[in-house]
GROMACS .gro file of C-alpha atoms in nm:
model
  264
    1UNK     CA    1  -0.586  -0.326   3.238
    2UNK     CA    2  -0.742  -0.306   2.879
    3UNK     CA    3  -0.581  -0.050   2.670
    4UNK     CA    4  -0.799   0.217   2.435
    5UNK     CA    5  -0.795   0.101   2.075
    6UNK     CA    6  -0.580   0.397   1.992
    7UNK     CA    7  -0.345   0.310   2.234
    8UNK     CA    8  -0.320  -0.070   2.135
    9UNK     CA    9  -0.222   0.052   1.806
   10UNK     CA   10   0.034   0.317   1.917
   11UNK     CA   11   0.158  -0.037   2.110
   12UNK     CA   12   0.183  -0.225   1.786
   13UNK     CA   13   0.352   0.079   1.613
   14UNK     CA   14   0.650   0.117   1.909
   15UNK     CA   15   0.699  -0.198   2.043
   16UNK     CA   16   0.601  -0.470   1.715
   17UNK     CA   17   0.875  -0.222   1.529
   18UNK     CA   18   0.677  -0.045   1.315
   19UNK     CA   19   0.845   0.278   1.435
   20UNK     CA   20   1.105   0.193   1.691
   21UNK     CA   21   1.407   0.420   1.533
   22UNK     CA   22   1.163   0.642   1.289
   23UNK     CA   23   1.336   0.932   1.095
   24UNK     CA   24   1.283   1.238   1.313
   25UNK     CA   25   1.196   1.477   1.005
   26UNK     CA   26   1.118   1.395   0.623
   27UNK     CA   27   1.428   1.587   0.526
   28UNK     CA   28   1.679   1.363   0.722
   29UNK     CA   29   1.515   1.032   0.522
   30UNK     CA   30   1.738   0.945   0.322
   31UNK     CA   31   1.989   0.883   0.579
   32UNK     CA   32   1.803   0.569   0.770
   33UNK     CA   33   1.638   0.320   0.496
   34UNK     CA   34   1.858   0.178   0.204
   35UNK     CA   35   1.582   0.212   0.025
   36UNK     CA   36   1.631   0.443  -0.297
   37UNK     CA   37   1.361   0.811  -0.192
   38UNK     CA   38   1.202   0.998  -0.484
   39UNK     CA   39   1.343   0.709  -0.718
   40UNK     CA   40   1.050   0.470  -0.901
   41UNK     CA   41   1.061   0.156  -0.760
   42UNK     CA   42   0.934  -0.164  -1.011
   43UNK     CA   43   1.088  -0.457  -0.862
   44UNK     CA   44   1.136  -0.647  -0.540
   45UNK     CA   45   1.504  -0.701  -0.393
   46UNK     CA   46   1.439  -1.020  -0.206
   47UNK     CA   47   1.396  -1.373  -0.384
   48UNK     CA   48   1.182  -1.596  -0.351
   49UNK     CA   49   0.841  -1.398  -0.267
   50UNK     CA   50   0.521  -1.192  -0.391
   51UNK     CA   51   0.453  -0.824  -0.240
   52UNK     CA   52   0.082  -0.813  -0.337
   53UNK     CA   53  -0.039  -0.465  -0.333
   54UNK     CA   54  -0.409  -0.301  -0.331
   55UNK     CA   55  -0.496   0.006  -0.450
   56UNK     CA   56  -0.755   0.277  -0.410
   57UNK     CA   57  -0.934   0.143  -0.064
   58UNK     CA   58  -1.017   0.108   0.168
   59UNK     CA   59  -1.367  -0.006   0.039
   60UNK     CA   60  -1.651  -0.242   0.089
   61UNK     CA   61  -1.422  -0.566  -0.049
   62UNK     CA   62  -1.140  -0.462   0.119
   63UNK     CA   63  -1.283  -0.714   0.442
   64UNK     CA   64  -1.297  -1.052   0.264
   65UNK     CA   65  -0.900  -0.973   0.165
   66UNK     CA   66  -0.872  -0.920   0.485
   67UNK     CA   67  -1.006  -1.248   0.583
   68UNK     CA   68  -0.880  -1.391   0.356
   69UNK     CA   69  -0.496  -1.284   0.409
   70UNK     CA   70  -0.563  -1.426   0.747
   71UNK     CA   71  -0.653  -1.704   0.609
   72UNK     CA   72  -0.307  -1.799   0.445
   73UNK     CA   73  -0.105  -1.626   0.729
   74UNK     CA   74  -0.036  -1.384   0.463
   75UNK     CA   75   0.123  -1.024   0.429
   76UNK     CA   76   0.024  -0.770   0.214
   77UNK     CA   77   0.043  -0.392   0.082
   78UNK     CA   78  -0.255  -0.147   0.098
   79UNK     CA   79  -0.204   0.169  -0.078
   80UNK     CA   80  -0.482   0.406   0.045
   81UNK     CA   81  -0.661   0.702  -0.074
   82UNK     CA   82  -0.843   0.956   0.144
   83UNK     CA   83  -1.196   1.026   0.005
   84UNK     CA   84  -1.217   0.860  -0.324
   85UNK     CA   85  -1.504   0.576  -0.517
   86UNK     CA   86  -1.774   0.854  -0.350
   87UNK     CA   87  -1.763   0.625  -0.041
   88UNK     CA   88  -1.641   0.920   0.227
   89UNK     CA   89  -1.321   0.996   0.388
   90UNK     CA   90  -1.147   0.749   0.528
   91UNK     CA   91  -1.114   0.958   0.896
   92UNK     CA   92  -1.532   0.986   0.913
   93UNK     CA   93  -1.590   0.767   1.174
   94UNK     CA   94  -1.937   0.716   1.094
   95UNK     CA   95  -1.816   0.521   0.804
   96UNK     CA   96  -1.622   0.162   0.837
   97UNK     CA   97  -1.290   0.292   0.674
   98UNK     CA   98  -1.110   0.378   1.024
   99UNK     CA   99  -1.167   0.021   1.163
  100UNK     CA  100  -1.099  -0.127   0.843
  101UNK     CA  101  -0.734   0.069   0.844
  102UNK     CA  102  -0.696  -0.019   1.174
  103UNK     CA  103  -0.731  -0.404   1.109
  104UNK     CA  104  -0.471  -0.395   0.867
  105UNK     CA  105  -0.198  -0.243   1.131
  106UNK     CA  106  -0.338  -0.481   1.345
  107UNK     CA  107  -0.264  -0.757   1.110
  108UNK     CA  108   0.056  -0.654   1.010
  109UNK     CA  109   0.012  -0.572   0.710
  110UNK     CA  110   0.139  -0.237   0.544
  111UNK     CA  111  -0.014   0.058   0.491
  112UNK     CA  112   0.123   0.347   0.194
  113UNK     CA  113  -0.018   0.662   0.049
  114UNK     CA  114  -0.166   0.655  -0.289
  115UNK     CA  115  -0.287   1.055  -0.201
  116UNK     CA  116  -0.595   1.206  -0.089
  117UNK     CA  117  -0.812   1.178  -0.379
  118UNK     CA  118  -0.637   0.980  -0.649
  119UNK     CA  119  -0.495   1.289  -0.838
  120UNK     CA  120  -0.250   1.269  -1.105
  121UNK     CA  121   0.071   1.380  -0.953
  122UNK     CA  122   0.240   1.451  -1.296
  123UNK     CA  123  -0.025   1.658  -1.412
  124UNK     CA  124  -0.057   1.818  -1.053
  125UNK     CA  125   0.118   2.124  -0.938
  126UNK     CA  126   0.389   2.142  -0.654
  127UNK     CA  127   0.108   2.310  -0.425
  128UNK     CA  128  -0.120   2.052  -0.553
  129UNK     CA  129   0.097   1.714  -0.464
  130UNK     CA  130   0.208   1.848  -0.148
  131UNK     CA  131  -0.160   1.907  -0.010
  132UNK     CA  132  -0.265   1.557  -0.159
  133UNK     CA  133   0.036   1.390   0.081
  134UNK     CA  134  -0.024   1.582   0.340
  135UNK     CA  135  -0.379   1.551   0.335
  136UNK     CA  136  -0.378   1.189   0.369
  137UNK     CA  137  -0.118   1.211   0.610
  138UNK     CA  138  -0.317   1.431   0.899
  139UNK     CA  139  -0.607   1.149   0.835
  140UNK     CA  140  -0.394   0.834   0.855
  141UNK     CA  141  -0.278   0.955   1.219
  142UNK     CA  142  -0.593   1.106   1.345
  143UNK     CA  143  -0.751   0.728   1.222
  144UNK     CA  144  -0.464   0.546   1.375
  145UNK     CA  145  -0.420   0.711   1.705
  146UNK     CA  146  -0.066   0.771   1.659
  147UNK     CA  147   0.173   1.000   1.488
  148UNK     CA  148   0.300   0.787   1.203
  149UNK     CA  149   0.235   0.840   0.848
  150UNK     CA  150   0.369   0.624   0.568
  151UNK     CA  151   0.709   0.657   0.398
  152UNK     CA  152   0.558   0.439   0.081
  153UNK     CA  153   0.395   0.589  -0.224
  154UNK     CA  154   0.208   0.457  -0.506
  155UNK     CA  155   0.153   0.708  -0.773
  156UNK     CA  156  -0.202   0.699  -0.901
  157UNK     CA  157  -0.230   0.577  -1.254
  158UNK     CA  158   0.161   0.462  -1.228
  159UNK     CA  159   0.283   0.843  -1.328
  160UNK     CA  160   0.500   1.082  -1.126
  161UNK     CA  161   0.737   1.285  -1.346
  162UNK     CA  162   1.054   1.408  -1.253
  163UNK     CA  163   0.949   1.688  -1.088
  164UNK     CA  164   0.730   1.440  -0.868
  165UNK     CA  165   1.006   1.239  -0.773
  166UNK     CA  166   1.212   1.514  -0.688
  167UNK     CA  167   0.912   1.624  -0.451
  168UNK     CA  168   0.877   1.293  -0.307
  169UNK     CA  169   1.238   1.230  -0.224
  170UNK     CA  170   1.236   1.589  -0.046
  171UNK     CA  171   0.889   1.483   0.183
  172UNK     CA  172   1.066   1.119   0.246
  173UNK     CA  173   0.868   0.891   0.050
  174UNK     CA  174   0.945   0.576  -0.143
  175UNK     CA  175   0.804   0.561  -0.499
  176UNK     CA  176   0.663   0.242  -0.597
  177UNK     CA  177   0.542   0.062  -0.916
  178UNK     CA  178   0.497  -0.286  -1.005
  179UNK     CA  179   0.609  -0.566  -1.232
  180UNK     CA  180   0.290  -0.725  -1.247
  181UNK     CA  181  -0.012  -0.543  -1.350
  182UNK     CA  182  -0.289  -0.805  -1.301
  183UNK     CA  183  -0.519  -0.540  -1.495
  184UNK     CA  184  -0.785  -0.648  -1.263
  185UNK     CA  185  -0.951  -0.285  -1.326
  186UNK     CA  186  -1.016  -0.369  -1.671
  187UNK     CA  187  -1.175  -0.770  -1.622
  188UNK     CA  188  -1.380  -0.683  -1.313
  189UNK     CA  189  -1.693  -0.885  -1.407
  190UNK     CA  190  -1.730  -1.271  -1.387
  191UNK     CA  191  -1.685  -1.327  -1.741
  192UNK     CA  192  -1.364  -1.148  -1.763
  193UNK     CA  193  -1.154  -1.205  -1.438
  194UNK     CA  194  -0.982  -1.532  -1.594
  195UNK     CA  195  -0.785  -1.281  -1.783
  196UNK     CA  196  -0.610  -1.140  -1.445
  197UNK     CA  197  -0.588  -1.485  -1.313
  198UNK     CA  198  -0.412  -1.630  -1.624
  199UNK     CA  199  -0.169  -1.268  -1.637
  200UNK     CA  200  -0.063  -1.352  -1.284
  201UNK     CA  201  -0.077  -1.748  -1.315
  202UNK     CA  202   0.159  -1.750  -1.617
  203UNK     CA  203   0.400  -1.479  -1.455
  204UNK     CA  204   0.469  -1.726  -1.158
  205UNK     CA  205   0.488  -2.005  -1.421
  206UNK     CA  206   0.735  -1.813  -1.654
  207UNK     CA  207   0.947  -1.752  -1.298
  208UNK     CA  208   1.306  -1.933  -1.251
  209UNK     CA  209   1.392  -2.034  -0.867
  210UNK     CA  210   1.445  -1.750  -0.685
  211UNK     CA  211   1.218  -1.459  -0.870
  212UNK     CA  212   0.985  -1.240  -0.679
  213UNK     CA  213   0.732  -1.031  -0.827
  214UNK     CA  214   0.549  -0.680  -0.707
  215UNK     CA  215   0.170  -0.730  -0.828
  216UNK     CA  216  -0.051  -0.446  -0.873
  217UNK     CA  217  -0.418  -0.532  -0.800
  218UNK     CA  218  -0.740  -0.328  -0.639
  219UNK     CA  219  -0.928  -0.416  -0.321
  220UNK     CA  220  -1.213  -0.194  -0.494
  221UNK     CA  221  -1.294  -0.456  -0.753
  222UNK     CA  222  -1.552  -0.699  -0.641
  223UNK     CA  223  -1.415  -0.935  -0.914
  224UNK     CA  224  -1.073  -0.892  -0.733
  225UNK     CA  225  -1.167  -0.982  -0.384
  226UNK     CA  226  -1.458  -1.236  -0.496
  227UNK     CA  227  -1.206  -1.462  -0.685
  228UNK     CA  228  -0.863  -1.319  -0.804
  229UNK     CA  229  -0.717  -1.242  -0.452
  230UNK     CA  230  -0.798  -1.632  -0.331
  231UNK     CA  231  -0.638  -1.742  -0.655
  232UNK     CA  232  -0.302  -1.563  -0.625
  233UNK     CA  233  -0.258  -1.633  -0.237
  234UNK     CA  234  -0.313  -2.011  -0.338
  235UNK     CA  235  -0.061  -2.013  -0.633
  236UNK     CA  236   0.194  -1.836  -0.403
  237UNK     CA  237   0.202  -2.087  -0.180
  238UNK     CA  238   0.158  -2.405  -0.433
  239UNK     CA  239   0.469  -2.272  -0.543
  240UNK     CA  240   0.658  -2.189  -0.236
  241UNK     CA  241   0.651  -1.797  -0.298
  242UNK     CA  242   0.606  -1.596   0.041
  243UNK     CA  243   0.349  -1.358   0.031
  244UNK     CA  244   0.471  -1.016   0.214
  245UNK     CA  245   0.482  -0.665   0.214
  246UNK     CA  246   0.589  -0.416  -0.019
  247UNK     CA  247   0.880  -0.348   0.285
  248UNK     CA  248   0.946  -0.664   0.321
  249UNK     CA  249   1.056  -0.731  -0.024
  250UNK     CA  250   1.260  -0.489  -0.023
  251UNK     CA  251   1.420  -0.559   0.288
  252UNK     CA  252   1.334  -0.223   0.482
  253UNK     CA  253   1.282  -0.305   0.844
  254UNK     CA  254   0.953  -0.265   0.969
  255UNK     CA  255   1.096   0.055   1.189
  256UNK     CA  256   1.155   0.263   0.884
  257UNK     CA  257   0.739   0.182   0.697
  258UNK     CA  258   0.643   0.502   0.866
  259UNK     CA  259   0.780   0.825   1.012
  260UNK     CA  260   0.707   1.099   1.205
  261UNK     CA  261   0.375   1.327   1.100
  262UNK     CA  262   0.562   1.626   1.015
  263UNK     CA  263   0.536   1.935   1.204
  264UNK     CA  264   0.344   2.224   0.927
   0.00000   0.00000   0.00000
């Protein structure tokens, strides 16, 4: 018997382990993943690999990444916003974005919250970052078929104050950064991307046995999934990096990526 493409996915969610022992609530978080909540988050704890991350999609580019992560039997992070580049929300299903989300659970790879709408959460209001979670949280399940939402944040624009973290450790997310900024966003035109290929190029050269690195670059750029992505999955493997998820390199079991859609 064929299984509903909302179902397959709950399938790959409870039995590949993406939320076999999930946290029941947000508040009781911190007492399953060893992973620091609320606390920013700038470097991998595993040697030896590359957690590459994309921001602000899903989008348009987002597919050949896609392909091309399958490609290299490679892992990777997608940090998602809700309605943002004028392209629609991501749970219209007249638009692409809900297969395109579900390809990447499908794939393995993992899926975090970057908010609804790419807001500033240091210059935001309590009210304000709450709704932009939660927001993206209702849509991420109703997309997915399931009841799992992610327990990994990227803070647009790389800012959450104090007051932020303090917010995020109380709703059970993991705030991360980066140690890599390929500064894709700034070279995205054929002219310019050699200078995100040589920032990430000369990082892996500059590495000693046993570094990892957590790159920041956006499936939005056409520049980025044109040329830079192909680049940095082939220098990861010339030199015997792993590419994997955010999760991964930090050694948080695939159970504890996601958690239970809170009950309002």
């Amino acid at each position: 018997m064929r299984m509903s493409g909302s179902l397959a996915l709950c399938a790959l969610f409870l039995t590949g382990g993406y939320a076999a022992a999930v946290e029941p609530t947000s508040e009781d978080a911190a007492k399953w993943s060893k992973v620091p909540y609320g606390a920013i988050i700038n470097h991998c704890t595993v040697p030896g690999v590359v957690a590459l991350t994309f921001d602000d999609g899903p989008h348009e580019n987002t597919h050949h990444i896609l392909d091309l992560l399958d490609d290299y039997g490679a892992h990777a992070t997608f940090f998602v916003n809700g309605d943002n580049y004028g392209r629609g929300r991501i749970d219209d299903k007249s638009t692409p974005w809900p297969k395109t989300l579900q390809r990447m659970i499908r794939a393995g790879h993992q899926i975090g919250s970057h908010t609804w709408a790419h807001v500033d959460m240091s210059e935001a209001d309590h009210d304000t970052r709450y709704h932009q979670m939660r927001h993206l949280e209702q849509a991420l399940a109703d997309v997915l078929g399931t009841a799992m939402v992610p327990t990994y944040f990227r803070p647009p624009y790389a800012t959450c104050s104090e007051e932020c973290q303090r917010q995020m450790e109380e709703m059970g997310y993991h705030v991360v950064n980066f140690d890599l900024d390929t500064k894709d966003y700034e070279n995205n035109t054929p002219d310019k991307i050699a200078h995100s290929i040589h920032k990430f190029s000369n990082a892996l050269e500059a590495g000693r046995r046993g570094d990892s690195f957590l790159v920041l670059a956006h499936d939005v750029q056409k520049m980025t999934s044109q040329v830079l992505a192909g680049f940095m999955l082939e220098q990861i493997r010339r030199k015997g990096y792993k590419a994997v998820t955010v999760g991964e390199c930090l050694n948080d079991p695939r159970s504890l990526w996601y958690r239970r859609l809170p009950r309002e």
